[in-house]
């Protein structure tokens, strides 16, 4: 038996668009609250509320919606009309129900590598919403495991690797977040492949681990097959 | 190797109190909205909103909080002051952070059976909140697996049993909800042990499967050890 690398993919902003919908929602939020504060200040207050609430609500659209409502009340000293808050609630529901839009090339690349390597999807956030998005993505059948976790840190990744009996050096995590998809994986001995998205949530910022032997930055998910072939060349030889 | 039954426990209202905190929150909700509608009507509207939103938000406190806010806006035709909505938001946060209060006898019984049988915890709802409650319960180490799922239906249970290689006839699910903890398990060939809680969420109501050969109703979790011994008597004999 040869040792195939396990390719694990992040979902939001790696396989499908996510942050861009948050950006649109934030734009609508600042417009709804425009009579009370200017956009820059609103964005800053919302980010602060989100950070403060992260430990209470965790990641996801429902917590974000509650944070929008809280910020709107705070910023207006309670003067915000209930109908504006209802509009924020509706924005949250729209995000929950939004169609899943795959990034360019994702479907092709995944179909191509799924026949050669075991694939895993690892995403953090709201269990209900993420399961729903995986189902609607049409990609679920390509993964041998789908893992929805509340935080992507070294502890979570170590437990996942142990549960699936994967040695770290055979584990490749591919995603758009240095903080969640790359750095903790490098720390536990795996490969971290960074494919930047054009937007990064403030909370996901982290310094790039330039020069790390198992860190790779690719411009596009379509670069994955060639990189895997170059990195694990023995796999070109078919063994029994 | 003998075939030990796998004992799986529900968490909310089986191991620790949950519905009673929702009842207290609902009481506070009706008091806050008392100037606008009478308690019975408010409760009914809230239940209706919750049901309508279940498919968008899934289970859990965050979705419930959003439904309280929506109901308050609806029932007052938008006249509800933002400060009342902030109070509802605070109620939601209190629920998220509420101490985990074990039901009587739970710690003793679990410690007693954990030495003899593999234990699993299966709970549905919000991933972040349920993980947090499991951690705070002090019980996590007693379980060989903790599974947080978005819905407890035959599909979910079948996948769990397959993943853990457990034959249904060796699988005992213990919980307070006929709809979620008992009926789907009976349907896939396992044992369903019902231990009623004094409150049942409207959504969890289901007819009792009286007369089913693998259905059992116990008054208290402290009845579990004797029932297991009676049901799987061969386990009294210690083998190598």
Tab-separated table of C-alpha atoms in Angstrom:
chain	number	residue	atom	x	y	z
A	1	UNK	CA	0.000	0.000	0.000
A	2	UNK	CA	1.390	3.386	-0.876
A	3	UNK	CA	0.974	6.358	1.423
A	4	UNK	CA	-1.376	8.708	-0.340
A	5	UNK	CA	-1.494	12.236	0.979
A	6	UNK	CA	-4.854	13.169	2.451
A	7	UNK	CA	-6.080	16.404	0.869
A	8	UNK	CA	-8.229	18.457	3.237
A	9	UNK	CA	-10.074	21.511	1.982
A	10	UNK	CA	-11.526	24.439	3.842
A	11	UNK	CA	-14.971	25.400	2.518
A	12	UNK	CA	-15.903	29.098	2.972
A	13	UNK	CA	-13.865	31.247	0.545
A	14	UNK	CA	-11.862	28.202	-0.559
A	15	UNK	CA	-14.551	26.141	-2.317
A	16	UNK	CA	-17.389	28.664	-2.361
A	17	UNK	CA	-17.921	32.385	-1.813
A	18	UNK	CA	-18.671	33.491	1.728
A	19	UNK	CA	-16.906	36.679	2.815
A	20	UNK	CA	-18.290	38.507	-0.202
A	21	UNK	CA	-21.834	37.866	1.107
A	22	UNK	CA	-20.817	39.210	4.503
A	23	UNK	CA	-19.405	42.278	2.730
A	24	UNK	CA	-22.707	42.817	0.894
A	25	UNK	CA	-24.625	42.409	4.144
A	26	UNK	CA	-22.329	44.868	5.903
A	27	UNK	CA	-22.919	47.328	3.078
A	28	UNK	CA	-26.699	46.969	3.580
A	29	UNK	CA	-26.184	47.342	7.334
A	30	UNK	CA	-24.348	50.654	6.920
A	31	UNK	CA	-27.037	51.939	4.557
A	32	UNK	CA	-29.842	51.032	6.960
A	33	UNK	CA	-28.018	52.796	9.802
A	34	UNK	CA	-26.836	55.735	7.660
A	35	UNK	CA	-29.167	58.240	9.419
A	36	UNK	CA	-27.356	57.533	12.705
A	37	UNK	CA	-23.656	57.125	11.946
A	38	UNK	CA	-21.244	57.183	9.061
A	39	UNK	CA	-20.193	53.926	7.362
A	40	UNK	CA	-16.616	53.760	8.657
A	41	UNK	CA	-17.665	54.147	12.285
A	42	UNK	CA	-20.487	51.616	11.815
A	43	UNK	CA	-18.154	49.017	10.366
A	44	UNK	CA	-15.709	49.532	13.189
A	45	UNK	CA	-18.433	49.211	15.863
A	46	UNK	CA	-19.807	46.074	14.233
A	47	UNK	CA	-16.360	44.449	14.107
A	48	UNK	CA	-15.859	45.308	17.769
A	49	UNK	CA	-19.253	43.836	18.743
A	50	UNK	CA	-18.522	40.699	16.719
A	51	UNK	CA	-15.181	40.178	18.432
A	52	UNK	CA	-16.737	40.727	21.854
A	53	UNK	CA	-19.500	38.219	21.088
A	54	UNK	CA	-17.323	35.556	19.472
A	55	UNK	CA	-16.717	33.831	22.798
A	56	UNK	CA	-20.468	33.758	23.530
A	57	UNK	CA	-21.874	32.937	20.097
A	58	UNK	CA	-19.025	31.262	18.194
A	59	UNK	CA	-18.717	31.665	14.398
A	60	UNK	CA	-21.581	31.888	11.978
A	61	UNK	CA	-24.391	33.927	10.497
A	62	UNK	CA	-26.760	33.692	13.476
A	63	UNK	CA	-24.217	35.191	15.876
A	64	UNK	CA	-23.341	37.804	13.241
A	65	UNK	CA	-27.017	38.763	12.902
A	66	UNK	CA	-27.354	39.135	16.670
A	67	UNK	CA	-24.210	41.304	16.630
A	68	UNK	CA	-25.658	43.518	13.872
A	69	UNK	CA	-28.821	44.041	15.946
A	70	UNK	CA	-26.818	44.786	19.077
A	71	UNK	CA	-24.578	47.278	17.246
A	72	UNK	CA	-27.603	49.043	15.743
A	73	UNK	CA	-29.161	49.487	19.190
A	74	UNK	CA	-25.881	50.625	20.721
A	75	UNK	CA	-24.904	53.085	18.026
A	76	UNK	CA	-28.319	54.779	18.113
A	77	UNK	CA	-28.622	54.769	21.900
A	78	UNK	CA	-31.789	52.750	21.512
A	79	UNK	CA	-33.374	55.120	18.992
A	80	UNK	CA	-33.272	52.649	16.079
A	81	UNK	CA	-36.778	51.823	14.844
A	82	UNK	CA	-37.794	48.177	15.268
A	83	UNK	CA	-38.416	47.963	11.529
A	84	UNK	CA	-34.713	48.572	10.864
A	85	UNK	CA	-33.907	45.719	13.228
A	86	UNK	CA	-36.407	43.540	11.383
A	87	UNK	CA	-34.533	44.420	8.179
A	88	UNK	CA	-31.276	43.243	9.811
A	89	UNK	CA	-32.992	40.009	10.830
A	90	UNK	CA	-34.113	39.548	7.235
A	91	UNK	CA	-30.538	40.127	6.022
A	92	UNK	CA	-29.414	37.336	8.354
A	93	UNK	CA	-32.075	34.983	7.005
A	94	UNK	CA	-31.046	35.815	3.449
A	95	UNK	CA	-27.461	34.894	4.280
A	96	UNK	CA	-28.575	31.580	5.783
A	97	UNK	CA	-30.577	30.723	2.677
A	98	UNK	CA	-28.179	32.185	0.104
A	99	UNK	CA	-27.286	29.921	-2.843
A	100	UNK	CA	-23.879	28.282	-2.592
A	101	UNK	CA	-21.689	29.757	-5.342
A	102	UNK	CA	-18.573	27.725	-6.084
A	103	UNK	CA	-15.332	29.537	-6.839
A	104	UNK	CA	-14.033	29.188	-10.414
A	105	UNK	CA	-12.440	25.837	-11.130
A	106	UNK	CA	-13.489	24.173	-7.878
A	107	UNK	CA	-15.797	21.514	-9.315
A	108	UNK	CA	-13.262	20.449	-11.988
A	109	UNK	CA	-10.288	20.311	-9.653
A	110	UNK	CA	-12.125	18.369	-6.965
A	111	UNK	CA	-13.425	15.819	-9.444
A	112	UNK	CA	-9.938	15.441	-10.811
A	113	UNK	CA	-8.196	14.868	-7.466
A	114	UNK	CA	-11.038	12.859	-5.876
A	115	UNK	CA	-10.189	9.883	-8.053
A	116	UNK	CA	-6.573	9.873	-6.892
A	117	UNK	CA	-6.503	10.991	-3.265
A	118	UNK	CA	-8.782	10.735	-0.248
A	119	UNK	CA	-10.415	14.123	0.286
A	120	UNK	CA	-11.699	15.709	3.459
A	121	UNK	CA	-13.675	18.881	3.982
A	122	UNK	CA	-12.989	20.739	7.227
A	123	UNK	CA	-15.024	23.824	7.954
A	124	UNK	CA	-15.747	25.785	11.081
A	125	UNK	CA	-18.916	27.563	12.054
A	126	UNK	CA	-22.551	26.782	12.492
A	127	UNK	CA	-23.273	23.044	12.206
A	128	UNK	CA	-26.749	23.456	10.716
A	129	UNK	CA	-25.722	26.114	8.183
A	130	UNK	CA	-22.498	24.396	7.119
A	131	UNK	CA	-24.218	21.026	6.630
A	132	UNK	CA	-26.835	22.784	4.563
A	133	UNK	CA	-24.171	24.488	2.425
A	134	UNK	CA	-22.233	21.247	1.903
A	135	UNK	CA	-25.456	19.545	0.790
A	136	UNK	CA	-26.336	22.392	-1.572
A	137	UNK	CA	-22.794	22.609	-2.990
A	138	UNK	CA	-23.259	19.323	-4.845
A	139	UNK	CA	-19.727	18.338	-3.756
A	140	UNK	CA	-20.505	16.155	-0.718
A	141	UNK	CA	-19.988	12.830	-2.504
A	142	UNK	CA	-16.406	13.707	-3.416
A	143	UNK	CA	-15.278	13.773	0.235
A	144	UNK	CA	-14.554	10.689	2.298
A	145	UNK	CA	-15.141	12.790	5.425
A	146	UNK	CA	-16.849	16.085	6.157
A	147	UNK	CA	-15.853	17.625	9.487
A	148	UNK	CA	-17.630	20.650	10.914
A	149	UNK	CA	-15.762	22.067	13.882
A	150	UNK	CA	-16.231	25.005	16.231
A	151	UNK	CA	-12.598	26.170	16.034
A	152	UNK	CA	-9.646	25.311	13.783
A	153	UNK	CA	-6.692	25.105	16.122
A	154	UNK	CA	-3.891	22.607	16.732
A	155	UNK	CA	-6.068	20.667	19.201
A	156	UNK	CA	-8.895	20.235	16.706
A	157	UNK	CA	-6.561	19.197	13.878
A	158	UNK	CA	-4.633	16.767	16.114
A	159	UNK	CA	-7.874	15.077	17.172
A	160	UNK	CA	-9.059	14.817	13.549
A	161	UNK	CA	-5.778	13.303	12.357
A	162	UNK	CA	-5.775	10.822	15.249
A	163	UNK	CA	-9.394	9.845	14.614
A	164	UNK	CA	-8.704	9.203	10.923
A	165	UNK	CA	-5.242	7.651	11.589
A	166	UNK	CA	-3.460	10.085	9.269
A	167	UNK	CA	0.249	10.856	9.875
A	168	UNK	CA	0.753	14.663	9.801
A	169	UNK	CA	3.349	14.521	7.017
A	170	UNK	CA	0.726	12.931	4.751
A	171	UNK	CA	-1.854	15.596	5.592
A	172	UNK	CA	-2.323	18.604	3.323
A	173	UNK	CA	-4.697	21.357	4.432
A	174	UNK	CA	-5.778	23.744	1.688
A	175	UNK	CA	-7.546	26.992	2.511
A	176	UNK	CA	-7.765	30.760	2.348
A	177	UNK	CA	-7.050	31.522	6.003
A	178	UNK	CA	-3.469	31.585	7.264
A	179	UNK	CA	-4.769	31.653	10.829
A	180	UNK	CA	-7.179	28.724	10.562
A	181	UNK	CA	-6.084	26.616	7.597
A	182	UNK	CA	-2.303	26.975	7.521
A	183	UNK	CA	-0.507	27.915	10.739
A	184	UNK	CA	-1.973	25.278	13.112
A	185	UNK	CA	-1.335	22.556	10.499
A	186	UNK	CA	2.314	23.575	10.116
A	187	UNK	CA	2.612	23.472	13.916
A	188	UNK	CA	1.472	19.851	14.094
A	189	UNK	CA	3.733	18.722	11.232
A	190	UNK	CA	1.424	18.803	8.233
A	191	UNK	CA	1.399	20.749	4.959
A	192	UNK	CA	-0.348	24.112	4.770
A	193	UNK	CA	-1.432	25.323	1.335
A	194	UNK	CA	-2.653	28.899	1.257
A	195	UNK	CA	-4.929	30.032	-1.558
A	196	UNK	CA	-5.846	33.638	-0.773
A	197	UNK	CA	-9.387	34.928	-1.322
A	198	UNK	CA	-9.759	38.566	-2.363
A	199	UNK	CA	-11.353	39.386	1.004
A	200	UNK	CA	-10.195	38.316	4.468
A	201	UNK	CA	-12.284	38.684	7.602
A	202	UNK	CA	-10.390	40.819	10.134
A	203	UNK	CA	-10.447	37.932	12.614
A	204	UNK	CA	-8.571	35.636	10.211
A	205	UNK	CA	-5.537	37.834	9.666
A	206	UNK	CA	-2.177	36.320	10.568
A	207	UNK	CA	1.461	36.778	9.488
A	208	UNK	CA	2.494	34.650	6.527
A	209	UNK	CA	4.875	31.802	7.575
A	210	UNK	CA	7.301	32.571	4.763
A	211	UNK	CA	10.211	30.172	4.493
A	212	UNK	CA	8.491	27.311	6.322
A	213	UNK	CA	9.400	24.047	4.594
A	214	UNK	CA	5.826	22.775	4.451
A	215	UNK	CA	4.151	26.089	3.638
A	216	UNK	CA	2.970	26.744	0.107
A	217	UNK	CA	1.097	29.631	-1.414
A	218	UNK	CA	-0.850	29.067	-4.618
A	219	UNK	CA	-2.714	31.654	-6.623
A	220	UNK	CA	-5.632	29.439	-7.575
A	221	UNK	CA	-7.204	26.115	-6.640
A	222	UNK	CA	-6.478	24.991	-10.225
A	223	UNK	CA	-2.781	24.863	-9.239
A	224	UNK	CA	-3.452	22.019	-6.774
A	225	UNK	CA	-3.090	18.953	-9.058
A	226	UNK	CA	0.320	20.054	-10.381
A	227	UNK	CA	1.557	20.936	-6.900
A	228	UNK	CA	0.498	17.571	-5.460
A	229	UNK	CA	2.205	15.727	-8.335
A	230	UNK	CA	5.412	17.685	-7.801
A	231	UNK	CA	5.352	17.295	-4.036
A	232	UNK	CA	4.504	13.607	-3.898
A	233	UNK	CA	6.217	12.359	-7.093
A	234	UNK	CA	6.339	8.686	-6.048
A	235	UNK	CA	2.604	8.629	-6.604
A	236	UNK	CA	3.199	8.739	-10.334
A	237	UNK	CA	4.285	5.096	-10.063
A	238	UNK	CA	1.335	2.764	-9.719
A	239	UNK	CA	2.008	0.053	-7.154
A	240	UNK	CA	-0.083	-2.872	-5.988
B	1	UNK	CA	-14.702	-10.652	23.214
B	2	UNK	CA	-18.239	-10.232	24.451
B	3	UNK	CA	-20.686	-7.917	22.758
B	4	UNK	CA	-21.192	-5.063	25.161
B	5	UNK	CA	-24.172	-2.864	24.517
B	6	UNK	CA	-23.235	0.671	23.598
B	7	UNK	CA	-25.080	3.106	25.867
B	8	UNK	CA	-25.818	6.409	24.151
B	9	UNK	CA	-27.203	9.332	26.136
B	10	UNK	CA	-29.000	12.430	25.000
B	11	UNK	CA	-27.756	15.540	26.835
B	12	UNK	CA	-30.323	18.366	27.153
B	13	UNK	CA	-32.999	17.372	29.706
B	14	UNK	CA	-31.493	13.879	30.031
B	15	UNK	CA	-28.135	14.681	31.655
B	16	UNK	CA	-28.646	18.360	32.440
B	17	UNK	CA	-31.464	20.885	32.652
B	18	UNK	CA	-32.301	22.754	29.476
B	19	UNK	CA	-36.024	23.200	28.817
B	20	UNK	CA	-36.462	24.751	32.262
B	21	UNK	CA	-34.083	27.579	31.235
B	22	UNK	CA	-36.081	28.097	28.050
B	23	UNK	CA	-39.236	28.236	30.228
B	24	UNK	CA	-37.658	30.901	32.465
B	25	UNK	CA	-36.568	32.878	29.414
B	26	UNK	CA	-40.052	32.626	27.920
B	27	UNK	CA	-41.474	33.908	31.196
B	28	UNK	CA	-39.131	36.922	31.042
B	29	UNK	CA	-40.090	37.406	27.379
B	30	UNK	CA	-43.808	37.576	28.222
B	31	UNK	CA	-43.133	40.037	31.049
B	32	UNK	CA	-41.069	42.322	28.816
B	33	UNK	CA	-43.817	42.286	26.199
B	34	UNK	CA	-46.693	42.479	28.713
B	35	UNK	CA	-47.628	46.070	27.703
B	36	UNK	CA	-48.374	44.807	24.178
B	37	UNK	CA	-50.018	41.402	24.457
B	38	UNK	CA	-51.127	38.893	27.044
B	39	UNK	CA	-48.847	35.977	27.985
B	40	UNK	CA	-50.823	33.181	26.323
B	41	UNK	CA	-50.925	34.945	22.967
B	42	UNK	CA	-47.230	35.829	23.225
B	43	UNK	CA	-46.227	32.251	23.913
B	44	UNK	CA	-48.299	31.042	21.014
B	45	UNK	CA	-46.806	33.621	18.618
B	46	UNK	CA	-43.280	32.766	19.759
B	47	UNK	CA	-43.835	29.038	19.221
B	48	UNK	CA	-45.220	29.772	15.757
B	49	UNK	CA	-42.194	31.972	14.875
B	50	UNK	CA	-39.798	29.309	16.181
B	51	UNK	CA	-41.397	26.604	14.070
B	52	UNK	CA	-41.340	28.815	10.994
B	53	UNK	CA	-37.651	29.615	11.545
B	54	UNK	CA	-36.511	26.090	12.411
B	55	UNK	CA	-35.751	25.284	8.776
B	56	UNK	CA	-33.681	28.491	8.436
B	57	UNK	CA	-31.867	28.557	11.784
B	58	UNK	CA	-31.888	24.959	13.044
B	59	UNK	CA	-31.990	24.215	16.789
B	60	UNK	CA	-30.349	26.243	19.489
B	61	UNK	CA	-30.328	29.369	21.600
B	62	UNK	CA	-29.125	31.771	18.888
B	63	UNK	CA	-32.000	30.912	16.571
B	64	UNK	CA	-34.391	31.082	19.540
B	65	UNK	CA	-33.105	34.568	20.424
B	66	UNK	CA	-33.598	35.746	16.839
B	67	UNK	CA	-37.136	34.312	16.972
B	68	UNK	CA	-37.887	36.165	20.232
B	69	UNK	CA	-36.768	39.439	18.629
B	70	UNK	CA	-38.811	38.764	15.501
B	71	UNK	CA	-41.921	37.910	17.533
B	72	UNK	CA	-41.548	41.056	19.637
B	73	UNK	CA	-41.391	43.245	16.523
B	74	UNK	CA	-44.308	41.420	14.913
B	75	UNK	CA	-46.614	41.419	17.910
B	76	UNK	CA	-46.123	45.168	18.495
B	77	UNK	CA	-46.334	46.122	14.819
B	78	UNK	CA	-42.853	47.571	15.131
B	79	UNK	CA	-43.667	49.669	18.212
B	80	UNK	CA	-41.403	47.699	20.565
B	81	UNK	CA	-38.632	49.941	21.973
B	82	UNK	CA	-35.112	48.913	20.986
B	83	UNK	CA	-34.237	48.598	24.668
B	84	UNK	CA	-36.723	45.740	25.052
B	85	UNK	CA	-35.048	44.021	22.113
B	86	UNK	CA	-31.675	44.570	23.766
B	87	UNK	CA	-33.107	42.883	26.867
B	88	UNK	CA	-34.123	39.886	24.720
B	89	UNK	CA	-30.600	39.775	23.296
B	90	UNK	CA	-29.236	39.766	26.837
B	91	UNK	CA	-31.585	36.893	27.758
B	92	UNK	CA	-30.137	34.930	24.844
B	93	UNK	CA	-26.586	35.606	25.990
B	94	UNK	CA	-27.483	34.535	29.525
B	95	UNK	CA	-28.808	31.244	28.174
B	96	UNK	CA	-25.605	30.690	26.189
B	97	UNK	CA	-23.473	31.285	29.282
B	98	UNK	CA	-25.772	29.604	31.810
B	99	UNK	CA	-24.121	27.102	34.175
B	100	UNK	CA	-24.697	23.468	33.265
B	101	UNK	CA	-26.848	21.931	35.989
B	102	UNK	CA	-26.840	18.136	36.023
B	103	UNK	CA	-30.068	16.280	36.771
B	104	UNK	CA	-30.155	14.358	40.052
B	105	UNK	CA	-28.203	11.128	39.991
B	106	UNK	CA	-26.557	11.712	36.605
B	107	UNK	CA	-22.939	11.938	37.772
B	108	UNK	CA	-23.210	8.783	39.929
B	109	UNK	CA	-24.975	6.691	37.317
B	110	UNK	CA	-22.605	7.681	34.508
B	111	UNK	CA	-19.536	6.931	36.599
B	112	UNK	CA	-21.045	3.586	37.525
B	113	UNK	CA	-21.840	2.474	33.970
B	114	UNK	CA	-18.769	4.058	32.336
B	115	UNK	CA	-16.567	1.354	33.856
B	116	UNK	CA	-18.676	-1.407	32.330
B	117	UNK	CA	-19.978	-0.191	28.969
B	118	UNK	CA	-18.786	2.122	26.207
B	119	UNK	CA	-20.743	5.362	26.479
B	120	UNK	CA	-21.651	7.858	23.794
B	121	UNK	CA	-23.229	11.275	24.073
B	122	UNK	CA	-25.466	12.312	21.176
B	123	UNK	CA	-26.955	15.763	21.249
B	124	UNK	CA	-28.473	17.993	18.634
B	125	UNK	CA	-28.290	21.735	18.325
B	126	UNK	CA	-25.674	24.413	18.124
B	127	UNK	CA	-22.147	22.968	17.789
B	128	UNK	CA	-20.410	25.779	19.674
B	129	UNK	CA	-22.925	25.867	22.545
B	130	UNK	CA	-23.200	22.083	22.925
B	131	UNK	CA	-19.397	21.614	22.949
B	132	UNK	CA	-19.196	24.318	25.571
B	133	UNK	CA	-21.879	22.624	27.702
B	134	UNK	CA	-20.222	19.205	27.414
B	135	UNK	CA	-16.922	20.748	28.521
B	136	UNK	CA	-18.549	22.551	31.434
B	137	UNK	CA	-20.564	19.478	32.523
B	138	UNK	CA	-17.413	17.766	33.763
B	139	UNK	CA	-18.670	14.535	32.154
B	140	UNK	CA	-16.730	14.586	28.877
B	141	UNK	CA	-14.102	12.049	29.962
B	142	UNK	CA	-16.731	9.389	30.639
B	143	UNK	CA	-17.756	9.180	26.980
B	144	UNK	CA	-15.809	7.332	24.310
B	145	UNK	CA	-17.510	9.515	21.712
B	146	UNK	CA	-19.369	12.823	21.755
B	147	UNK	CA	-21.519	13.438	18.691
B	148	UNK	CA	-23.179	16.781	18.034
B	149	UNK	CA	-25.680	16.551	15.197
B	150	UNK	CA	-28.067	18.939	13.484
B	151	UNK	CA	-31.031	16.527	13.513
B	152	UNK	CA	-31.732	13.218	15.245
B	153	UNK	CA	-33.419	11.091	12.632
B	154	UNK	CA	-32.960	7.559	11.287
B	155	UNK	CA	-30.399	8.794	8.738
B	156	UNK	CA	-28.229	10.427	11.383
B	157	UNK	CA	-28.386	7.421	13.713
B	158	UNK	CA	-27.657	4.956	10.899
B	159	UNK	CA	-24.574	6.924	9.878
B	160	UNK	CA	-23.353	7.094	13.488
B	161	UNK	CA	-23.795	3.353	14.038
B	162	UNK	CA	-22.013	2.573	10.777
B	163	UNK	CA	-19.143	4.919	11.577
B	164	UNK	CA	-18.659	3.325	15.002
B	165	UNK	CA	-19.345	-0.229	13.709
B	166	UNK	CA	-22.125	-0.845	16.244
B	167	UNK	CA	-24.875	-3.369	15.403
B	168	UNK	CA	-28.296	-1.784	16.116
B	169	UNK	CA	-29.347	-4.536	18.542
B	170	UNK	CA	-26.364	-3.611	20.737
B	171	UNK	CA	-27.215	0.069	20.669
B	172	UNK	CA	-29.230	1.632	23.490
B	173	UNK	CA	-30.293	5.258	23.149
B	174	UNK	CA	-31.403	6.921	26.380
B	175	UNK	CA	-33.191	10.255	26.349
B	176	UNK	CA	-36.166	12.412	27.220
B	177	UNK	CA	-37.548	12.909	23.722
B	178	UNK	CA	-39.694	10.231	22.122
B	179	UNK	CA	-39.393	12.013	18.798
B	180	UNK	CA	-35.601	12.392	18.762
B	181	UNK	CA	-34.176	9.808	21.159
B	182	UNK	CA	-36.551	6.860	20.912
B	183	UNK	CA	-38.639	6.482	17.762
B	184	UNK	CA	-35.872	6.734	15.109
B	185	UNK	CA	-33.734	4.269	17.100
B	186	UNK	CA	-36.554	1.724	17.276
B	187	UNK	CA	-37.005	2.125	13.521
B	188	UNK	CA	-33.396	1.173	12.802
B	189	UNK	CA	-33.425	-1.831	15.146
B	190	UNK	CA	-31.947	-0.439	18.345
B	191	UNK	CA	-33.223	0.014	21.892
B	192	UNK	CA	-35.016	3.200	22.883
B	193	UNK	CA	-35.087	4.101	26.572
B	194	UNK	CA	-37.363	7.002	27.419
B	195	UNK	CA	-36.769	8.947	30.622
B	196	UNK	CA	-39.302	11.799	30.616
B	197	UNK	CA	-38.348	15.293	31.761
B	198	UNK	CA	-41.039	17.336	33.480
B	199	UNK	CA	-41.161	19.723	30.515
B	200	UNK	CA	-41.241	18.847	26.816
B	201	UNK	CA	-40.714	21.374	24.028
B	202	UNK	CA	-43.775	21.415	21.774
B	203	UNK	CA	-41.605	20.389	18.825
B	204	UNK	CA	-40.498	17.170	20.544
B	205	UNK	CA	-43.957	15.730	21.167
B	206	UNK	CA	-44.646	12.319	19.643
B	207	UNK	CA	-46.939	9.368	20.396
B	208	UNK	CA	-45.477	6.805	22.800
B	209	UNK	CA	-44.538	3.532	21.007
B	210	UNK	CA	-46.258	1.400	23.648
B	211	UNK	CA	-45.865	-2.340	23.176
B	212	UNK	CA	-42.731	-2.102	21.033
B	213	UNK	CA	-40.353	-4.930	22.024
B	214	UNK	CA	-37.312	-2.669	22.304
B	215	UNK	CA	-39.048	0.324	23.890
B	216	UNK	CA	-38.595	0.997	27.575
B	217	UNK	CA	-39.788	3.803	29.783
B	218	UNK	CA	-37.937	4.500	32.999
B	219	UNK	CA	-38.846	7.056	35.647
B	220	UNK	CA	-35.298	8.110	36.444
B	221	UNK	CA	-31.764	7.794	35.100
B	222	UNK	CA	-30.909	5.945	38.319
B	223	UNK	CA	-32.942	3.007	36.952
B	224	UNK	CA	-30.457	2.515	34.102
B	225	UNK	CA	-27.917	0.147	35.738
B	226	UNK	CA	-30.586	-2.338	36.889
B	227	UNK	CA	-32.322	-2.227	33.512
B	228	UNK	CA	-29.093	-2.881	31.599
B	229	UNK	CA	-28.242	-5.802	33.905
B	230	UNK	CA	-31.701	-7.300	33.403
B	231	UNK	CA	-31.685	-6.760	29.646
B	232	UNK	CA	-28.174	-8.008	28.937
B	233	UNK	CA	-27.789	-10.675	31.678
B	234	UNK	CA	-24.876	-12.498	30.030
B	235	UNK	CA	-22.743	-9.519	30.937
B	236	UNK	CA	-22.836	-10.610	34.569
B	237	UNK	CA	-20.329	-13.316	33.633
B	238	UNK	CA	-16.833	-11.922	33.326
B	239	UNK	CA	-14.995	-13.381	30.362
B	240	UNK	CA	-11.463	-12.886	29.112
